[in-house]
Amino acid sequence: VKTIVELFSEKLIAEMSAYDHTDLMFEPPSGPDSKTFTALGMIAFICPCLVDRHEVDIWNFIDEKKQSFGATLFFDENVQGGSFPRDLITEFKEWGRKGYMHSRWFLKGIPFDFVNFHLFHDESNTTAMGAAENSTSIYALARKKAFEYVIKSTTWCDSNNIIIFGDFNFRLHLKAVIDWINQEAQKEQDQNGKLENHNNNTKNDNNNEKAGNVKSEHHHGEVESSKIETPVTVGKKTFKLKPEFFKFFTRQQKNLHKHDIEKYTVIREDDSLGLNFFELPISFPPTYPYTESQPNQPKLYPFGDTRC
């Protein structure tokens, strides 16, 4: 009986008929209670328009030499990595499937290192929102620590051709985004003549302290705007943006990129790492707010109401 991984791989490869050859690398299945299983994998497709399959080799980390590559399916001597050391991050009790995998390829003799990351996610929006503007949350600091662990503990190829990818779990700076949304919503209300006296419309439940345009409702674990029209409500696992304000994430997406500061604190050009990484240009809106709903479950708008 074939596994789900095998069935998925076969179907994907069949759809990629334009590519000359493939190599599959997946972590071997572990028990459901395993604390080291990362569920990471990588499928490499070789395009004949760029390089002949016979001009591609893969590094054997055990024998420390190049070898011709072929379908492997599960991690073997061609892959390094796994889950992060348990003593690396002590702030979280549960990690989920977090880790990395590293492989080295040779294209016409030139080495390239590929690293697939799965970094820590934000467990709570309200906790992440506690980070001051231009500072990092505890989750971002954990991602930074895990990233630097891999960079510093890995022996890289001589060419320093390193390609990093995967699920970094990078988020926009939540407090800065909420402040920006509130400001834009307020401008729109002012322009439409809908603004009313602030003091008359500010809620004050259980003597909660107000900061700027947000209010904390501790009995619901949520934070919402204090204006007459609440643009966004944030809770531990919620980020609810009213439909009339979706345009802030679509038409004004360029304004959101200035709040994408985590990449500069985690993947930064810094002599302490000895490597200079750069990100390719981004021309699309932030993806985390969007839902992963199936085609047979259409939504009015593809926002998931859980994260930013």
PDB file of C-alpha atoms in Angstrom:
ATOM      1  CA  VAL A   1       0.000   0.000   0.000  1.00  0.00           C
ATOM      2  CA  LYS A   2       1.435   3.348  -0.998  1.00  0.00           C
ATOM      3  CA  THR A   3       1.731   6.137   1.533  1.00  0.00           C
ATOM      4  CA  ILE A   4       0.105   9.551   1.137  1.00  0.00           C
ATOM      5  CA  VAL A   5       3.561  10.998   0.454  1.00  0.00           C
ATOM      6  CA  GLU A   6       4.144   8.525  -2.375  1.00  0.00           C
ATOM      7  CA  LEU A   7       0.716   9.145  -3.932  1.00  0.00           C
ATOM      8  CA  PHE A   8       1.148  12.914  -3.684  1.00  0.00           C
ATOM      9  CA  SER A   9       4.645  12.757  -5.209  1.00  0.00           C
ATOM     10  CA  GLU A  10       3.532  10.600  -8.120  1.00  0.00           C
ATOM     11  CA  LYS A  11       0.632  12.930  -8.935  1.00  0.00           C
ATOM     12  CA  LEU A  12       2.809  16.039  -8.717  1.00  0.00           C
ATOM     13  CA  ILE A  13       5.557  14.551 -10.890  1.00  0.00           C
ATOM     14  CA  ALA A  14       2.991  13.529 -13.507  1.00  0.00           C
ATOM     15  CA  GLU A  15       1.844  17.156 -13.731  1.00  0.00           C
ATOM     16  CA  MET A  16       5.442  18.401 -14.162  1.00  0.00           C
ATOM     17  CA  SER A  17       6.158  16.563 -17.386  1.00  0.00           C
ATOM     18  CA  ALA A  18       8.181  19.477 -18.790  1.00  0.00           C
ATOM     19  CA  TYR A  19      10.992  18.715 -16.364  1.00  0.00           C
ATOM     20  CA  ASP A  20      13.624  16.157 -17.175  1.00  0.00           C
ATOM     21  CA  HIS A  21      14.181  14.522 -13.816  1.00  0.00           C
ATOM     22  CA  THR A  22      13.138  14.765 -10.191  1.00  0.00           C
ATOM     23  CA  ASP A  23      14.540  13.950  -6.785  1.00  0.00           C
ATOM     24  CA  LEU A  24      12.378  13.521  -3.703  1.00  0.00           C
ATOM     25  CA  MET A  25      13.462  14.020  -0.117  1.00  0.00           C
ATOM     26  CA  PHE A  26      11.087  13.563   2.807  1.00  0.00           C
ATOM     27  CA  GLU A  27      11.639  12.925   6.456  1.00  0.00           C
ATOM     28  CA  PRO A  28      10.795   9.312   7.394  1.00  0.00           C
ATOM     29  CA  PRO A  29       7.428   9.053   9.190  1.00  0.00           C
ATOM     30  CA  SER A  30       7.548   9.001  12.980  1.00  0.00           C
ATOM     31  CA  GLY A  31       4.992   8.185  15.631  1.00  0.00           C
ATOM     32  CA  PRO A  32       2.200  10.719  16.275  1.00  0.00           C
ATOM     33  CA  ASP A  33       3.794  11.669  19.613  1.00  0.00           C
ATOM     34  CA  SER A  34       7.279  12.224  18.215  1.00  0.00           C
ATOM     35  CA  LYS A  35       8.861  15.510  19.320  1.00  0.00           C
ATOM     36  CA  THR A  36      11.510  15.415  16.585  1.00  0.00           C
ATOM     37  CA  PHE A  37       9.366  14.895  13.472  1.00  0.00           C
ATOM     38  CA  THR A  38       9.377  18.014  11.258  1.00  0.00           C
ATOM     39  CA  ALA A  39       7.294  16.796   8.273  1.00  0.00           C
ATOM     40  CA  LEU A  40       9.760  18.649   6.043  1.00  0.00           C
ATOM     41  CA  GLY A  41      10.442  17.628   2.490  1.00  0.00           C
ATOM     42  CA  MET A  42      11.692  18.824  -0.863  1.00  0.00           C
ATOM     43  CA  ILE A  43      11.083  17.818  -4.468  1.00  0.00           C
ATOM     44  CA  ALA A  44      13.685  19.002  -6.959  1.00  0.00           C
ATOM     45  CA  PHE A  45      12.762  19.367 -10.634  1.00  0.00           C
ATOM     46  CA  ILE A  46      15.542  19.583 -13.226  1.00  0.00           C
ATOM     47  CA  CYS A  47      14.658  21.714 -16.241  1.00  0.00           C
ATOM     48  CA  PRO A  48      16.432  20.579 -19.458  1.00  0.00           C
ATOM     49  CA  CYS A  49      16.303  24.146 -20.769  1.00  0.00           C
ATOM     50  CA  LEU A  50      18.872  25.140 -18.141  1.00  0.00           C
ATOM     51  CA  VAL A  51      21.078  22.129 -17.522  1.00  0.00           C
ATOM     52  CA  ASP A  52      21.355  18.524 -18.652  1.00  0.00           C
ATOM     53  CA  ARG A  53      20.488  15.963 -15.997  1.00  0.00           C
ATOM     54  CA  HIS A  54      23.951  14.459 -16.308  1.00  0.00           C
ATOM     55  CA  GLU A  55      25.434  17.822 -15.325  1.00  0.00           C
ATOM     56  CA  VAL A  56      23.708  17.703 -11.928  1.00  0.00           C
ATOM     57  CA  ASP A  57      25.224  16.068  -8.854  1.00  0.00           C
ATOM     58  CA  ILE A  58      24.266  16.008  -5.188  1.00  0.00           C
ATOM     59  CA  TRP A  59      26.550  16.006  -2.159  1.00  0.00           C
ATOM     60  CA  ASN A  60      26.905  12.940   0.062  1.00  0.00           C
ATOM     61  CA  PHE A  61      27.352  14.299   3.597  1.00  0.00           C
ATOM     62  CA  ILE A  62      28.414  10.897   4.972  1.00  0.00           C
ATOM     63  CA  ASP A  63      31.103  10.074   2.408  1.00  0.00           C
ATOM     64  CA  GLU A  64      31.830  13.788   1.797  1.00  0.00           C
ATOM     65  CA  LYS A  65      31.815  13.527  -1.980  1.00  0.00           C
ATOM     66  CA  LYS A  66      29.636  14.260  -4.997  1.00  0.00           C
ATOM     67  CA  GLN A  67      27.368  11.611  -6.459  1.00  0.00           C
ATOM     68  CA  SER A  68      24.795  11.334  -9.220  1.00  0.00           C
ATOM     69  CA  PHE A  69      21.339  11.869  -7.815  1.00  0.00           C
ATOM     70  CA  GLY A  70      18.211   9.763  -8.108  1.00  0.00           C
ATOM     71  CA  ALA A  71      14.847   9.369  -6.431  1.00  0.00           C
ATOM     72  CA  THR A  72      15.442   8.791  -2.717  1.00  0.00           C
ATOM     73  CA  LEU A  73      11.988   9.518  -1.212  1.00  0.00           C
ATOM     74  CA  PHE A  74      13.201   9.784   2.396  1.00  0.00           C
ATOM     75  CA  PHE A  75      16.097  11.546   4.139  1.00  0.00           C
ATOM     76  CA  ASP A  76      19.399   9.794   3.595  1.00  0.00           C
ATOM     77  CA  GLU A  77      23.082  10.693   3.292  1.00  0.00           C
ATOM     78  CA  ASN A  78      22.178  13.562   0.938  1.00  0.00           C
ATOM     79  CA  VAL A  79      20.340  15.570   3.584  1.00  0.00           C
ATOM     80  CA  GLN A  80      21.283  17.195   6.893  1.00  0.00           C
ATOM     81  CA  GLY A  81      18.969  18.707   9.458  1.00  0.00           C
ATOM     82  CA  GLY A  82      15.969  17.739  11.547  1.00  0.00           C
ATOM     83  CA  SER A  83      14.224  19.355  14.477  1.00  0.00           C
ATOM     84  CA  PHE A  84      15.923  22.139  16.412  1.00  0.00           C
ATOM     85  CA  PRO A  85      17.745  21.188  19.652  1.00  0.00           C
ATOM     86  CA  ARG A  86      15.267  21.114  22.540  1.00  0.00           C
ATOM     87  CA  ASP A  87      17.413  23.441  24.654  1.00  0.00           C
ATOM     88  CA  LEU A  88      17.634  26.073  21.892  1.00  0.00           C
ATOM     89  CA  ILE A  89      14.235  27.622  22.660  1.00  0.00           C
ATOM     90  CA  THR A  90      13.035  27.369  26.261  1.00  0.00           C
ATOM     91  CA  GLU A  91      10.217  29.924  26.069  1.00  0.00           C
ATOM     92  CA  PHE A  92       7.734  27.484  24.489  1.00  0.00           C
ATOM     93  CA  LYS A  93       6.490  24.193  25.900  1.00  0.00           C
ATOM     94  CA  GLU A  94       5.217  22.913  22.558  1.00  0.00           C
ATOM     95  CA  TRP A  95       7.007  23.550  19.281  1.00  0.00           C
ATOM     96  CA  GLY A  96       4.995  21.750  16.669  1.00  0.00           C
ATOM     97  CA  ARG A  97       6.875  20.439  13.644  1.00  0.00           C
ATOM     98  CA  LYS A  98       9.725  22.930  13.548  1.00  0.00           C
ATOM     99  CA  GLY A  99      13.131  22.284  12.025  1.00  0.00           C
ATOM    100  CA  TYR A 100      15.147  22.460   8.796  1.00  0.00           C
ATOM    101  CA  MET A 101      16.658  20.358   6.016  1.00  0.00           C
ATOM    102  CA  HIS A 102      19.840  21.110   4.081  1.00  0.00           C
ATOM    103  CA  SER A 103      20.968  19.643   0.758  1.00  0.00           C
ATOM    104  CA  ARG A 104      23.824  20.564  -1.580  1.00  0.00           C
ATOM    105  CA  TRP A 105      23.599  20.440  -5.360  1.00  0.00           C
ATOM    106  CA  PHE A 106      26.175  20.878  -8.111  1.00  0.00           C
ATOM    107  CA  LEU A 107      25.061  22.404 -11.396  1.00  0.00           C
ATOM    108  CA  LYS A 108      27.800  22.052 -14.000  1.00  0.00           C
ATOM    109  CA  GLY A 109      30.233  21.669 -11.113  1.00  0.00           C
ATOM    110  CA  ILE A 110      29.117  24.821  -9.249  1.00  0.00           C
ATOM    111  CA  PRO A 111      27.858  24.087  -5.702  1.00  0.00           C
ATOM    112  CA  PHE A 112      24.558  25.430  -4.322  1.00  0.00           C
ATOM    113  CA  ASP A 113      23.241  24.931  -0.794  1.00  0.00           C
ATOM    114  CA  PHE A 114      19.461  24.701  -0.352  1.00  0.00           C
ATOM    115  CA  VAL A 115      17.894  24.995   3.109  1.00  0.00           C
ATOM    116  CA  ASN A 116      14.200  24.435   3.782  1.00  0.00           C
ATOM    117  CA  PHE A 117      13.142  26.116   7.048  1.00  0.00           C
ATOM    118  CA  HIS A 118      10.108  25.627   9.260  1.00  0.00           C
ATOM    119  CA  LEU A 119      10.383  28.302  11.969  1.00  0.00           C
ATOM    120  CA  PHE A 120       8.191  28.987  14.996  1.00  0.00           C
ATOM    121  CA  HIS A 121       4.724  30.464  14.574  1.00  0.00           C
ATOM    122  CA  ASP A 122       2.929  33.140  16.621  1.00  0.00           C
ATOM    123  CA  GLU A 123       0.957  31.265  19.249  1.00  0.00           C
ATOM    124  CA  SER A 124      -0.998  34.358  20.323  1.00  0.00           C
ATOM    125  CA  ASN A 125      -1.832  37.527  18.395  1.00  0.00           C
ATOM    126  CA  THR A 126      -2.367  39.483  21.602  1.00  0.00           C
ATOM    127  CA  THR A 127       1.055  38.473  22.908  1.00  0.00           C
ATOM    128  CA  ALA A 128       2.681  39.442  19.600  1.00  0.00           C
ATOM    129  CA  MET A 129       0.864  42.776  19.680  1.00  0.00           C
ATOM    130  CA  GLY A 130       2.568  43.598  22.972  1.00  0.00           C
ATOM    131  CA  ALA A 131       5.851  44.241  21.149  1.00  0.00           C
ATOM    132  CA  ALA A 132       6.608  47.956  20.899  1.00  0.00           C
ATOM    133  CA  GLU A 133       6.899  49.519  17.462  1.00  0.00           C
ATOM    134  CA  ASN A 134      10.193  48.673  15.720  1.00  0.00           C
ATOM    135  CA  SER A 135      10.876  45.970  18.334  1.00  0.00           C
ATOM    136  CA  THR A 136      10.434  42.208  17.987  1.00  0.00           C
ATOM    137  CA  SER A 137       7.983  39.867  19.698  1.00  0.00           C
ATOM    138  CA  ILE A 138       9.040  36.786  21.649  1.00  0.00           C
ATOM    139  CA  TYR A 139       8.046  34.690  18.646  1.00  0.00           C
ATOM    140  CA  ALA A 140      10.199  36.727  16.257  1.00  0.00           C
ATOM    141  CA  LEU A 141      13.125  36.405  18.672  1.00  0.00           C
ATOM    142  CA  ALA A 142      12.657  32.617  18.689  1.00  0.00           C
ATOM    143  CA  ARG A 143      12.659  32.541  14.888  1.00  0.00           C
ATOM    144  CA  LYS A 144      15.803  34.660  14.863  1.00  0.00           C
ATOM    145  CA  LYS A 145      17.538  32.330  17.328  1.00  0.00           C
ATOM    146  CA  ALA A 146      16.623  29.218  15.309  1.00  0.00           C
ATOM    147  CA  PHE A 147      17.714  30.799  12.023  1.00  0.00           C
ATOM    148  CA  GLU A 148      21.071  31.876  13.442  1.00  0.00           C
ATOM    149  CA  TYR A 149      21.593  28.398  14.923  1.00  0.00           C
ATOM    150  CA  VAL A 150      21.379  26.849  11.450  1.00  0.00           C
ATOM    151  CA  ILE A 151      23.533  29.518   9.808  1.00  0.00           C
ATOM    152  CA  LYS A 152      26.297  29.287  12.432  1.00  0.00           C
ATOM    153  CA  SER A 153      26.317  25.494  12.842  1.00  0.00           C
ATOM    154  CA  THR A 154      26.289  24.573   9.138  1.00  0.00           C
ATOM    155  CA  THR A 155      29.367  24.159   6.955  1.00  0.00           C
ATOM    156  CA  TRP A 156      28.501  25.920   3.706  1.00  0.00           C
ATOM    157  CA  CYS A 157      29.793  25.336   0.209  1.00  0.00           C
ATOM    158  CA  ASP A 158      32.855  27.293  -0.898  1.00  0.00           C
ATOM    159  CA  SER A 159      30.900  29.380  -3.407  1.00  0.00           C
ATOM    160  CA  ASN A 160      28.487  30.674  -0.717  1.00  0.00           C
ATOM    161  CA  ASN A 161      25.615  30.149  -3.161  1.00  0.00           C
ATOM    162  CA  ILE A 162      22.931  29.638  -0.531  1.00  0.00           C
ATOM    163  CA  ILE A 163      19.192  29.548  -1.217  1.00  0.00           C
ATOM    164  CA  ILE A 164      16.894  29.566   1.807  1.00  0.00           C
ATOM    165  CA  PHE A 165      13.159  28.982   1.590  1.00  0.00           C
ATOM    166  CA  GLY A 166      10.240  27.373   3.384  1.00  0.00           C
ATOM    167  CA  ASP A 167       7.769  28.378   6.087  1.00  0.00           C
ATOM    168  CA  PHE A 168       9.540  31.163   7.984  1.00  0.00           C
ATOM    169  CA  ASN A 169       6.323  32.171   9.750  1.00  0.00           C
ATOM    170  CA  PHE A 170       7.360  35.825   9.420  1.00  0.00           C
ATOM    171  CA  ARG A 171       4.514  38.192  10.317  1.00  0.00           C
ATOM    172  CA  LEU A 172       3.865  41.881   9.887  1.00  0.00           C
ATOM    173  CA  HIS A 173       4.472  43.963  13.011  1.00  0.00           C
ATOM    174  CA  LEU A 174       0.995  43.573  14.468  1.00  0.00           C
ATOM    175  CA  LYS A 175       0.783  46.685  16.627  1.00  0.00           C
ATOM    176  CA  ALA A 176       2.083  48.910  13.824  1.00  0.00           C
ATOM    177  CA  VAL A 177      -0.402  47.392  11.346  1.00  0.00           C
ATOM    178  CA  ILE A 178      -3.362  47.904  13.697  1.00  0.00           C
ATOM    179  CA  ASP A 179      -2.330  51.500  14.353  1.00  0.00           C
ATOM    180  CA  TRP A 180      -2.073  52.086  10.603  1.00  0.00           C
ATOM    181  CA  ILE A 181      -5.480  50.505   9.915  1.00  0.00           C
ATOM    182  CA  ASN A 182      -7.083  52.628  12.632  1.00  0.00           C
ATOM    183  CA  GLN A 183      -5.482  55.778  11.252  1.00  0.00           C
ATOM    184  CA  GLU A 184      -6.607  55.042   7.701  1.00  0.00           C
ATOM    185  CA  ALA A 185     -10.118  54.156   8.867  1.00  0.00           C
ATOM    186  CA  GLN A 186     -10.290  57.358  10.870  1.00  0.00           C
ATOM    187  CA  LYS A 187      -9.206  59.414   7.868  1.00  0.00           C
ATOM    188  CA  GLU A 188     -11.930  57.802   5.809  1.00  0.00           C
ATOM    189  CA  GLN A 189     -14.554  58.475   8.465  1.00  0.00           C
ATOM    190  CA  ASP A 190     -13.437  62.087   8.689  1.00  0.00           C
ATOM    191  CA  GLN A 191     -13.724  62.466   4.944  1.00  0.00           C
ATOM    192  CA  ASN A 192     -17.202  60.950   4.954  1.00  0.00           C
ATOM    193  CA  GLY A 193     -18.350  63.177   7.761  1.00  0.00           C
ATOM    194  CA  LYS A 194     -19.038  60.226  10.042  1.00  0.00           C
ATOM    195  CA  LEU A 195     -16.705  61.168  12.858  1.00  0.00           C
ATOM    196  CA  GLU A 196     -18.419  61.692  16.211  1.00  0.00           C
ATOM    197  CA  ASN A 197     -17.085  62.858  19.518  1.00  0.00           C
ATOM    198  CA  HIS A 198     -14.355  60.482  20.643  1.00  0.00           C
ATOM    199  CA  ASN A 199     -15.302  60.549  24.294  1.00  0.00           C
ATOM    200  CA  ASN A 200     -18.914  59.584  23.579  1.00  0.00           C
ATOM    201  CA  ASN A 201     -17.904  56.559  21.545  1.00  0.00           C
ATOM    202  CA  THR A 202     -15.081  55.143  23.650  1.00  0.00           C
ATOM    203  CA  LYS A 203     -16.072  52.019  25.480  1.00  0.00           C
ATOM    204  CA  ASN A 204     -14.658  51.388  28.920  1.00  0.00           C
ATOM    205  CA  ASP A 205     -15.268  47.873  30.147  1.00  0.00           C
ATOM    206  CA  ASN A 206     -13.895  46.773  33.519  1.00  0.00           C
ATOM    207  CA  ASN A 207     -11.739  49.909  33.749  1.00  0.00           C
ATOM    208  CA  ASN A 208      -9.495  48.734  30.935  1.00  0.00           C
ATOM    209  CA  GLU A 209      -6.734  51.119  29.927  1.00  0.00           C
ATOM    210  CA  LYS A 210      -6.907  52.563  26.419  1.00  0.00           C
ATOM    211  CA  ALA A 211      -3.888  53.147  24.217  1.00  0.00           C
ATOM    212  CA  GLY A 212      -4.392  55.183  21.071  1.00  0.00           C
ATOM    213  CA  ASN A 213      -7.147  53.697  18.934  1.00  0.00           C
ATOM    214  CA  VAL A 214      -7.376  50.271  20.573  1.00  0.00           C
ATOM    215  CA  LYS A 215      -9.106  48.879  23.633  1.00  0.00           C
ATOM    216  CA  SER A 216      -8.403  45.631  25.450  1.00  0.00           C
ATOM    217  CA  GLU A 217     -11.373  43.488  26.457  1.00  0.00           C
ATOM    218  CA  HIS A 218      -9.698  41.037  28.819  1.00  0.00           C
ATOM    219  CA  HIS A 219     -12.831  38.997  29.402  1.00  0.00           C
ATOM    220  CA  HIS A 220     -12.856  38.153  25.679  1.00  0.00           C
ATOM    221  CA  GLY A 221      -9.081  38.260  25.181  1.00  0.00           C
ATOM    222  CA  GLU A 222      -9.577  40.627  22.281  1.00  0.00           C
ATOM    223  CA  VAL A 223      -8.488  44.106  21.259  1.00  0.00           C
ATOM    224  CA  GLU A 224     -10.664  46.359  19.143  1.00  0.00           C
ATOM    225  CA  SER A 225     -10.872  49.890  17.856  1.00  0.00           C
ATOM    226  CA  SER A 226     -12.548  52.404  20.129  1.00  0.00           C
ATOM    227  CA  LYS A 227     -14.102  54.382  17.288  1.00  0.00           C
ATOM    228  CA  ILE A 228     -17.726  54.289  16.158  1.00  0.00           C
ATOM    229  CA  GLU A 229     -16.770  51.965  13.292  1.00  0.00           C
ATOM    230  CA  THR A 230     -14.464  49.218  14.500  1.00  0.00           C
ATOM    231  CA  PRO A 231     -12.158  48.266  11.593  1.00  0.00           C
ATOM    232  CA  VAL A 232     -10.374  45.340  13.243  1.00  0.00           C
ATOM    233  CA  THR A 233     -10.703  43.073  16.262  1.00  0.00           C
ATOM    234  CA  VAL A 234      -7.705  41.076  17.460  1.00  0.00           C
ATOM    235  CA  GLY A 235      -7.751  38.092  19.809  1.00  0.00           C
ATOM    236  CA  LYS A 236      -5.387  35.261  20.657  1.00  0.00           C
ATOM    237  CA  LYS A 237      -6.387  33.356  17.520  1.00  0.00           C
ATOM    238  CA  THR A 238      -8.386  36.011  15.671  1.00  0.00           C
ATOM    239  CA  PHE A 239      -7.701  38.934  13.365  1.00  0.00           C
ATOM    240  CA  LYS A 240     -11.099  40.095  12.156  1.00  0.00           C
ATOM    241  CA  LEU A 241     -11.066  42.882   9.599  1.00  0.00           C
ATOM    242  CA  LYS A 242     -14.406  44.323   8.505  1.00  0.00           C
ATOM    243  CA  PRO A 243     -15.106  43.796   4.765  1.00  0.00           C
ATOM    244  CA  GLU A 244     -15.202  47.519   4.014  1.00  0.00           C
ATOM    245  CA  PHE A 245     -11.562  47.741   5.136  1.00  0.00           C
ATOM    246  CA  PHE A 246     -10.240  44.803   3.064  1.00  0.00           C
ATOM    247  CA  LYS A 247      -8.982  47.379   0.589  1.00  0.00           C
ATOM    248  CA  PHE A 248      -6.186  48.260   3.009  1.00  0.00           C
ATOM    249  CA  PHE A 249      -4.701  44.817   2.274  1.00  0.00           C
ATOM    250  CA  THR A 250      -5.344  44.889  -1.469  1.00  0.00           C
ATOM    251  CA  ARG A 251      -5.336  48.382  -2.958  1.00  0.00           C
ATOM    252  CA  GLN A 252      -2.835  49.734  -0.417  1.00  0.00           C
ATOM    253  CA  GLN A 253      -0.607  46.678  -0.099  1.00  0.00           C
ATOM    254  CA  LYS A 254       2.578  48.716  -0.656  1.00  0.00           C
ATOM    255  CA  ASN A 255       1.908  50.541   2.606  1.00  0.00           C
ATOM    256  CA  LEU A 256       1.947  47.225   4.444  1.00  0.00           C
ATOM    257  CA  HIS A 257       5.454  46.317   3.301  1.00  0.00           C
ATOM    258  CA  LYS A 258       6.933  48.970   5.602  1.00  0.00           C
ATOM    259  CA  HIS A 259       5.624  46.888   8.522  1.00  0.00           C
ATOM    260  CA  ASP A 260       7.408  43.783   7.228  1.00  0.00           C
ATOM    261  CA  ILE A 261      10.383  44.441   9.496  1.00  0.00           C
ATOM    262  CA  GLU A 262      11.103  40.922  10.742  1.00  0.00           C
ATOM    263  CA  LYS A 263      13.152  39.963   7.703  1.00  0.00           C
ATOM    264  CA  TYR A 264      15.595  42.727   8.648  1.00  0.00           C
ATOM    265  CA  THR A 265      15.989  41.428  12.207  1.00  0.00           C
ATOM    266  CA  VAL A 266      16.233  37.724  11.320  1.00  0.00           C
ATOM    267  CA  ILE A 267      17.691  37.542   7.812  1.00  0.00           C
ATOM    268  CA  ARG A 268      19.916  40.583   7.981  1.00  0.00           C
ATOM    269  CA  GLU A 269      23.197  41.606   6.457  1.00  0.00           C
ATOM    270  CA  ASP A 270      25.410  41.207   9.484  1.00  0.00           C
ATOM    271  CA  ASP A 271      29.097  40.422   9.874  1.00  0.00           C
ATOM    272  CA  SER A 272      28.320  38.180  12.852  1.00  0.00           C
ATOM    273  CA  LEU A 273      26.784  35.622  10.464  1.00  0.00           C
ATOM    274  CA  GLY A 274      29.444  36.096   7.823  1.00  0.00           C
ATOM    275  CA  LEU A 275      26.881  35.869   5.028  1.00  0.00           C
ATOM    276  CA  ASN A 276      24.896  38.512   3.152  1.00  0.00           C
ATOM    277  CA  PHE A 277      21.347  37.399   2.389  1.00  0.00           C
ATOM    278  CA  PHE A 278      18.889  39.386   0.332  1.00  0.00           C
ATOM    279  CA  GLU A 279      15.225  38.900  -0.475  1.00  0.00           C
ATOM    280  CA  LEU A 280      13.853  38.969  -3.998  1.00  0.00           C
ATOM    281  CA  PRO A 281      11.387  41.800  -4.734  1.00  0.00           C
ATOM    282  CA  ILE A 282       7.838  41.338  -3.423  1.00  0.00           C
ATOM    283  CA  SER A 283       4.942  42.469  -5.607  1.00  0.00           C
ATOM    284  CA  PHE A 284       2.053  40.730  -3.827  1.00  0.00           C
ATOM    285  CA  PRO A 285       0.138  41.560  -0.618  1.00  0.00           C
ATOM    286  CA  PRO A 286       0.930  39.821   2.701  1.00  0.00           C
ATOM    287  CA  THR A 287      -0.323  36.245   2.480  1.00  0.00           C
ATOM    288  CA  TYR A 288      -0.952  35.307   6.113  1.00  0.00           C
ATOM    289  CA  PRO A 289      -4.310  37.133   6.448  1.00  0.00           C
ATOM    290  CA  TYR A 290      -5.792  35.023   3.660  1.00  0.00           C
ATOM    291  CA  THR A 291      -7.735  31.823   4.178  1.00  0.00           C
ATOM    292  CA  GLU A 292      -6.860  28.377   2.857  1.00  0.00           C
ATOM    293  CA  SER A 293     -10.489  27.494   2.071  1.00  0.00           C
ATOM    294  CA  GLN A 294     -11.174  24.795  -0.491  1.00  0.00           C
ATOM    295  CA  PRO A 295     -12.720  25.637  -3.900  1.00  0.00           C
ATOM    296  CA  ASN A 296     -15.918  23.821  -2.899  1.00  0.00           C
ATOM    297  CA  GLN A 297     -16.179  26.062   0.161  1.00  0.00           C
ATOM    298  CA  PRO A 298     -16.244  29.537  -1.393  1.00  0.00           C
ATOM    299  CA  LYS A 299     -16.102  32.606   0.807  1.00  0.00           C
ATOM    300  CA  LEU A 300     -17.272  36.133   0.175  1.00  0.00           C
ATOM    301  CA  TYR A 301     -13.665  37.262   0.543  1.00  0.00           C
ATOM    302  CA  PRO A 302     -10.546  35.143   1.123  1.00  0.00           C
ATOM    303  CA  PHE A 303      -9.596  36.471   4.577  1.00  0.00           C
ATOM    304  CA  GLY A 304      -9.167  33.843   7.260  1.00  0.00           C
ATOM    305  CA  ASP A 305      -9.912  35.959  10.360  1.00  0.00           C
ATOM    306  CA  THR A 306      -7.078  34.371  12.339  1.00  0.00           C
ATOM    307  CA  ARG A 307      -3.745  36.151  11.740  1.00  0.00           C
ATOM    308  CA  CYS A 308      -1.948  39.032  10.079  1.00  0.00           C
TER     309      CYS A 308
END
